[in-house]
XYZ file of N, CA and C in Angstrom:
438
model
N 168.847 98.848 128.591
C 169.861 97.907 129.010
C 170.912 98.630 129.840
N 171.542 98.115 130.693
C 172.700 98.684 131.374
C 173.651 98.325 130.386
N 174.821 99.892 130.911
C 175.892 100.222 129.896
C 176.855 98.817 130.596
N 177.165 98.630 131.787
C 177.800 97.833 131.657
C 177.680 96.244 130.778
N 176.530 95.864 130.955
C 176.193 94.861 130.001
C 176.154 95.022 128.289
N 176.096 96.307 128.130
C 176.662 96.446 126.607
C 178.440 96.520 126.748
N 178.437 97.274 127.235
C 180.309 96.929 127.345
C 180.843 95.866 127.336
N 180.282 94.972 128.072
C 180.602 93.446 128.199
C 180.349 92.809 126.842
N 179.243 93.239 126.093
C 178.849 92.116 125.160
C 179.857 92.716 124.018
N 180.096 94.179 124.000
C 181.100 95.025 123.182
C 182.366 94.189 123.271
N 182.733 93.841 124.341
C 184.291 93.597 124.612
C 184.494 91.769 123.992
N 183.713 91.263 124.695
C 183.398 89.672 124.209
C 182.942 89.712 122.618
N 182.554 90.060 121.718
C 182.321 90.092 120.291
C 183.504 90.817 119.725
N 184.440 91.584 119.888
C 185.503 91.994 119.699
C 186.764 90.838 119.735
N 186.642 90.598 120.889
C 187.699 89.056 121.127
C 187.266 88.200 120.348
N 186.016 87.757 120.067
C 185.537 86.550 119.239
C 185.715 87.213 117.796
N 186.013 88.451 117.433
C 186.818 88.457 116.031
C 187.944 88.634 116.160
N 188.588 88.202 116.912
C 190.204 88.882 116.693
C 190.255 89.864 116.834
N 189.725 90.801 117.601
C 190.087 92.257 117.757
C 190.141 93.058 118.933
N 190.645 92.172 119.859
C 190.685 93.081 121.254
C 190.446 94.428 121.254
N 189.791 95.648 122.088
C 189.842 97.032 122.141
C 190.436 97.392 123.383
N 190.608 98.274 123.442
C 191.400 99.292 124.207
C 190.033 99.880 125.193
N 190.171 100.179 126.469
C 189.245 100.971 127.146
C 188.376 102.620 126.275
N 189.683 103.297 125.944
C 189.177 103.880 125.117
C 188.557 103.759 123.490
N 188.624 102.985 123.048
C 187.839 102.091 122.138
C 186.604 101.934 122.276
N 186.306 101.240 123.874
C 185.137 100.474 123.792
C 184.368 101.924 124.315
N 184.673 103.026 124.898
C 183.995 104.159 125.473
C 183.249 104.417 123.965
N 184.053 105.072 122.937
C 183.612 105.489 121.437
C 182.687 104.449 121.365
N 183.006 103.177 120.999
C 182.364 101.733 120.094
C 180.638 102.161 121.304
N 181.397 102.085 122.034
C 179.948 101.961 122.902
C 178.434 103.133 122.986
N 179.670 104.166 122.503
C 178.589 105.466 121.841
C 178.303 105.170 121.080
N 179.028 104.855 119.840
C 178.481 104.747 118.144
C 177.485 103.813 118.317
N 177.579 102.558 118.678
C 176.470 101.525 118.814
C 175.171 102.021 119.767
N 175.176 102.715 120.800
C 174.064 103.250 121.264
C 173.629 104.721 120.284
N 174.292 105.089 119.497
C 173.645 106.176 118.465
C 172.951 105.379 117.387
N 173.470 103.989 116.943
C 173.126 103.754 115.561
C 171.678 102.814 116.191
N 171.530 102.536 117.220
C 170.729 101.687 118.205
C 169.537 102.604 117.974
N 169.290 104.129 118.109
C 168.784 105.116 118.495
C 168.690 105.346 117.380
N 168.740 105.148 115.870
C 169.132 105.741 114.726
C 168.059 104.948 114.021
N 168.272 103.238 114.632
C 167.851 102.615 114.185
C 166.030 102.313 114.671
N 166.271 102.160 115.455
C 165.161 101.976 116.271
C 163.829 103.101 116.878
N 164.847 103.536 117.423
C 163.977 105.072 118.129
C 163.908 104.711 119.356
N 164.769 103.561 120.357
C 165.169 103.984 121.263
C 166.208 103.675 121.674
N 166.386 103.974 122.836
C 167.933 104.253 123.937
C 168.292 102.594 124.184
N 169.314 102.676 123.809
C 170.006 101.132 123.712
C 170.331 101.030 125.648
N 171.250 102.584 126.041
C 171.680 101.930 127.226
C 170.902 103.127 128.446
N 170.333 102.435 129.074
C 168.972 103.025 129.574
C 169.476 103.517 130.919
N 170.706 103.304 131.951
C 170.411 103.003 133.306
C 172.275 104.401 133.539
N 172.523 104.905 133.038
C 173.041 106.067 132.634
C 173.749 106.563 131.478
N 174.026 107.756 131.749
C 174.300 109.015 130.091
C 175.530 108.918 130.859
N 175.624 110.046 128.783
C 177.464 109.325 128.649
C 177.977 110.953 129.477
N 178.805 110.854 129.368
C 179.833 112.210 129.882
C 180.381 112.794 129.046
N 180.731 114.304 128.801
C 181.349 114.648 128.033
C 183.006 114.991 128.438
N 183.859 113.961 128.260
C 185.295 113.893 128.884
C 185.967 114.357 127.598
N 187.569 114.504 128.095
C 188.670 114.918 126.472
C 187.939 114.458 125.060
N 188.371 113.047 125.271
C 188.416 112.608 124.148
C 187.311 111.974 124.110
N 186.012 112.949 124.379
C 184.306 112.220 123.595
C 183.558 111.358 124.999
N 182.529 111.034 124.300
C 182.020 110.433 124.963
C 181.984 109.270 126.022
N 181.759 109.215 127.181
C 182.327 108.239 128.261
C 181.312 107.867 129.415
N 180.875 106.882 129.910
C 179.859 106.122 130.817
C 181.403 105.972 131.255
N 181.187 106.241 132.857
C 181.904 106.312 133.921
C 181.698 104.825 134.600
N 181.050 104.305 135.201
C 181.173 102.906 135.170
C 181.760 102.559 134.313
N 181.722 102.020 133.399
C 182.133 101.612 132.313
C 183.548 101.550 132.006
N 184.336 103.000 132.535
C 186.022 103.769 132.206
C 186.055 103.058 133.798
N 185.309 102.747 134.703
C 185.948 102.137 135.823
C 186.293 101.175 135.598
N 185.020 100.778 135.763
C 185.691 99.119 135.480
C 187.287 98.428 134.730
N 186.901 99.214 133.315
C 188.180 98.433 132.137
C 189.443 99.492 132.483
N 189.395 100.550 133.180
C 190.312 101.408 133.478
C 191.849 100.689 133.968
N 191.474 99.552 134.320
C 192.972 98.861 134.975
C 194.123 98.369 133.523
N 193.310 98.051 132.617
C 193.791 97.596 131.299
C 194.769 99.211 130.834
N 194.492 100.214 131.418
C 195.348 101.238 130.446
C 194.812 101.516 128.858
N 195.906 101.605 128.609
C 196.395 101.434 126.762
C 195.942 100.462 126.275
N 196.356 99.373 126.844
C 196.389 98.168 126.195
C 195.033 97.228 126.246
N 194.800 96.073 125.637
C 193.576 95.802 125.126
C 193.044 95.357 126.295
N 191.665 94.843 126.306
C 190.918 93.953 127.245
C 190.861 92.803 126.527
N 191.889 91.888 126.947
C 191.647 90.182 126.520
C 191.090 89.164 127.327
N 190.200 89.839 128.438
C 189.636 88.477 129.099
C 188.263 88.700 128.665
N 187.893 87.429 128.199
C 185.808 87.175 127.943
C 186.028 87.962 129.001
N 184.608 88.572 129.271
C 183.375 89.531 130.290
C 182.379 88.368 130.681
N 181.966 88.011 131.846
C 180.775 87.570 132.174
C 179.434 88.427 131.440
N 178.597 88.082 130.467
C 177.685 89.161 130.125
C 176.134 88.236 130.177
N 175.406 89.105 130.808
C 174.111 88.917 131.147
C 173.235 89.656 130.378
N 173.380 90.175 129.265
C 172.122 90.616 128.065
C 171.474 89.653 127.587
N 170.461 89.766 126.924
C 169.656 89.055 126.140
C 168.780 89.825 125.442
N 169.419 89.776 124.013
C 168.926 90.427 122.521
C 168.252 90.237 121.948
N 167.119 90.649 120.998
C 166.481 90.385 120.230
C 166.886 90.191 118.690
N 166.919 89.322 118.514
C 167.521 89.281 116.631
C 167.920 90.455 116.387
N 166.737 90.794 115.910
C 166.785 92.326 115.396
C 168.200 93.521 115.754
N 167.995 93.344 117.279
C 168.670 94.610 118.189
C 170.180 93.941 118.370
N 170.629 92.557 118.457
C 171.773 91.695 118.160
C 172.536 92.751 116.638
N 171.637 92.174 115.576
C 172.058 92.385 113.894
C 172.395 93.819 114.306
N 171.714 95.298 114.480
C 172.008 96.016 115.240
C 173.142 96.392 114.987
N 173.244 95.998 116.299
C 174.697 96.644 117.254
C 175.597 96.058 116.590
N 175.629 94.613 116.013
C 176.629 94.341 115.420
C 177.187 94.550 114.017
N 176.300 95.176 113.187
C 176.437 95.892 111.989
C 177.607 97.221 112.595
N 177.218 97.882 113.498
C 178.008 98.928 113.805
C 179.441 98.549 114.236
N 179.339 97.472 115.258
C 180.394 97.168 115.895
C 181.039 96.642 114.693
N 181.268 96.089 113.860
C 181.416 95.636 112.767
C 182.553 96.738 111.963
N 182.059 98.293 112.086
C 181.852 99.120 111.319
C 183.138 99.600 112.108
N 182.952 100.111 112.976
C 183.924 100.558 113.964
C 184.907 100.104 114.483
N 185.282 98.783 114.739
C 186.466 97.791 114.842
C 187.387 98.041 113.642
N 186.878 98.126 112.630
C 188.187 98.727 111.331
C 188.811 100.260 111.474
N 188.125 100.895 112.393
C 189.063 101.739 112.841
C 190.005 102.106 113.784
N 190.572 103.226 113.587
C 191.719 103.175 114.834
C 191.374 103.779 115.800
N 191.896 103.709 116.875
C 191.234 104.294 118.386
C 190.848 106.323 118.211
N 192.310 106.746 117.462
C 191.981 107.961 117.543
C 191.385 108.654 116.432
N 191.099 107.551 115.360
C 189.712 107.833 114.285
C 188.307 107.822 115.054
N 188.456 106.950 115.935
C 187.053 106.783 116.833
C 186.756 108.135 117.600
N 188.076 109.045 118.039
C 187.555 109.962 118.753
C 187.290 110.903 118.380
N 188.254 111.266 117.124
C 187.868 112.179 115.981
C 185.793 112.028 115.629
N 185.734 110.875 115.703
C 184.504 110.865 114.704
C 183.135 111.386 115.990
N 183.990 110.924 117.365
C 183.010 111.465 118.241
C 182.918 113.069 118.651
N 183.718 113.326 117.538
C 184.342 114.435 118.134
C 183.452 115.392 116.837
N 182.609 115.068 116.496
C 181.717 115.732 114.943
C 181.152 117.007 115.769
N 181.411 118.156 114.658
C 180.931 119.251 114.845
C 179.847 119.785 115.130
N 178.643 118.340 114.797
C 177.381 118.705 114.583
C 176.878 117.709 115.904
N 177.668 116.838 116.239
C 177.386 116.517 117.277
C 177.221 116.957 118.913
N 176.485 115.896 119.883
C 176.679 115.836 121.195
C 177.482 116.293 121.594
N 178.002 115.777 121.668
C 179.625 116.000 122.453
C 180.231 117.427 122.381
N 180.588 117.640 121.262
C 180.626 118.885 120.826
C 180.218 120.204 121.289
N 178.863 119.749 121.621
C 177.909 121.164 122.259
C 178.081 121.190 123.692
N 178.443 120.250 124.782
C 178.764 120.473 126.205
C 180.068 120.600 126.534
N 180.903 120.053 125.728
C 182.216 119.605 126.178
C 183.121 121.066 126.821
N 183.732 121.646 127.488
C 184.309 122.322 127.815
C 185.420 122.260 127.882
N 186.579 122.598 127.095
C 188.384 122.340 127.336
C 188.212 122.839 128.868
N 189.426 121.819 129.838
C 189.908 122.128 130.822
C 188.911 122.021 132.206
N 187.788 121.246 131.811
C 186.590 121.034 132.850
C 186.442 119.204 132.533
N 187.298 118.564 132.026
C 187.557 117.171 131.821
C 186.891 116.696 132.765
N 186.304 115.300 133.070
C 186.096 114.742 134.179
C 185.034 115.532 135.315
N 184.769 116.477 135.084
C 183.723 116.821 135.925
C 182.356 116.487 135.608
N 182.326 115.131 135.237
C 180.980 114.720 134.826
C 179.569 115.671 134.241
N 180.184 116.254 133.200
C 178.927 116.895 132.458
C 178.437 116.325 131.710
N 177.261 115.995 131.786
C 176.408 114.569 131.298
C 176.026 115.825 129.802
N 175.797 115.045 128.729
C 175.794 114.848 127.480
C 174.029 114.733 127.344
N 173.594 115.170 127.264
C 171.447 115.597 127.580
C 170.958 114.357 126.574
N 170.436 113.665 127.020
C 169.551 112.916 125.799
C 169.219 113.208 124.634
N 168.473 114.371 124.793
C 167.962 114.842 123.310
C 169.213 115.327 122.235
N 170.135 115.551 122.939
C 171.309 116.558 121.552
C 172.312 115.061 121.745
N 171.770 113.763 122.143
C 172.340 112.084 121.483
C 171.531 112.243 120.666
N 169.953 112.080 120.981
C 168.613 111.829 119.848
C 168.849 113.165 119.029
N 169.228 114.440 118.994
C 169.458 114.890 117.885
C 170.412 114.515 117.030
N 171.895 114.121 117.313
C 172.686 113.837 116.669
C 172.482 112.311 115.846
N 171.880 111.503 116.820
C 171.159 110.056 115.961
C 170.446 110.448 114.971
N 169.721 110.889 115.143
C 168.578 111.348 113.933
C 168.847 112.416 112.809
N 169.781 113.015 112.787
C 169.969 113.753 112.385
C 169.351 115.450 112.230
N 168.699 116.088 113.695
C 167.860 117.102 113.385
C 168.869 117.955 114.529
């Protein structure tokens, strides 16, 4: 699936509980749900690019474009979203999203921020933003736990 169309469906199921997110919110929410996607399943929820390893965790650059105008503050407009889920892969993502909306933005980055994780192993202090993509396999290691 394209990340933007999970972002979208991320941002619109958030509003429909009362819970607007923050750009940086939906960057995390949008990892955790493509890990637990990958956790769950055994494959790649968002197929059409990898995340980045920026400050604060994981980040699809489309994605920080787009909602980037919002700042700080939440994204309260519905998203036009063009996915179409399978039961299964719906229950999913939304078990997680579920999971992750009770936390706070900088619990989210903390948690992306796991020792044993992705992120962790490329990230470089002070090389921010230079798009160092985050390798598939050390997501699928950290999903799986190996």
């Amino acid at each position: 699936m394209k990340a933007l169309d999970v972002a979208k469906y991320i941002i619109n199921k958030c509003i429909e509980k009362g819970k607007p997110i923050s750009n940086l919110q939906l960057q995390k929410i949008t990892y955790f749900v493509h890990l637990g996607f990958l956790r769950e399943t055994h494959r790649k929820l968002i197929d059409d690019e990898s995340f980045k390893a920026w400050q604060y965790g994981p980040v699809i650059k489309s994605v920080y474009n787009k909602f980037r105008i919002y700042g700080g503050f939440t994204i309260d407009d519905i998203q036009e979203c063009h996915i179409e889920l399978k039961p299964e892969e719906e229950k999913s993502i939304d078990k997680i999203l579920d999971e992750c909306i009770k936390l706070k933005p900088w619990e989210l980055v903390q948690r992306s921020h796991n020792p044993d994780g992705a992120w962790i192993k490329v990230y470089k202090d002070g090389e921010d933003y230079k798009d160092i993509a985050i390798p598939d396999n050390l997501i699928q290691e950290e999903a799986l736990g190996y």
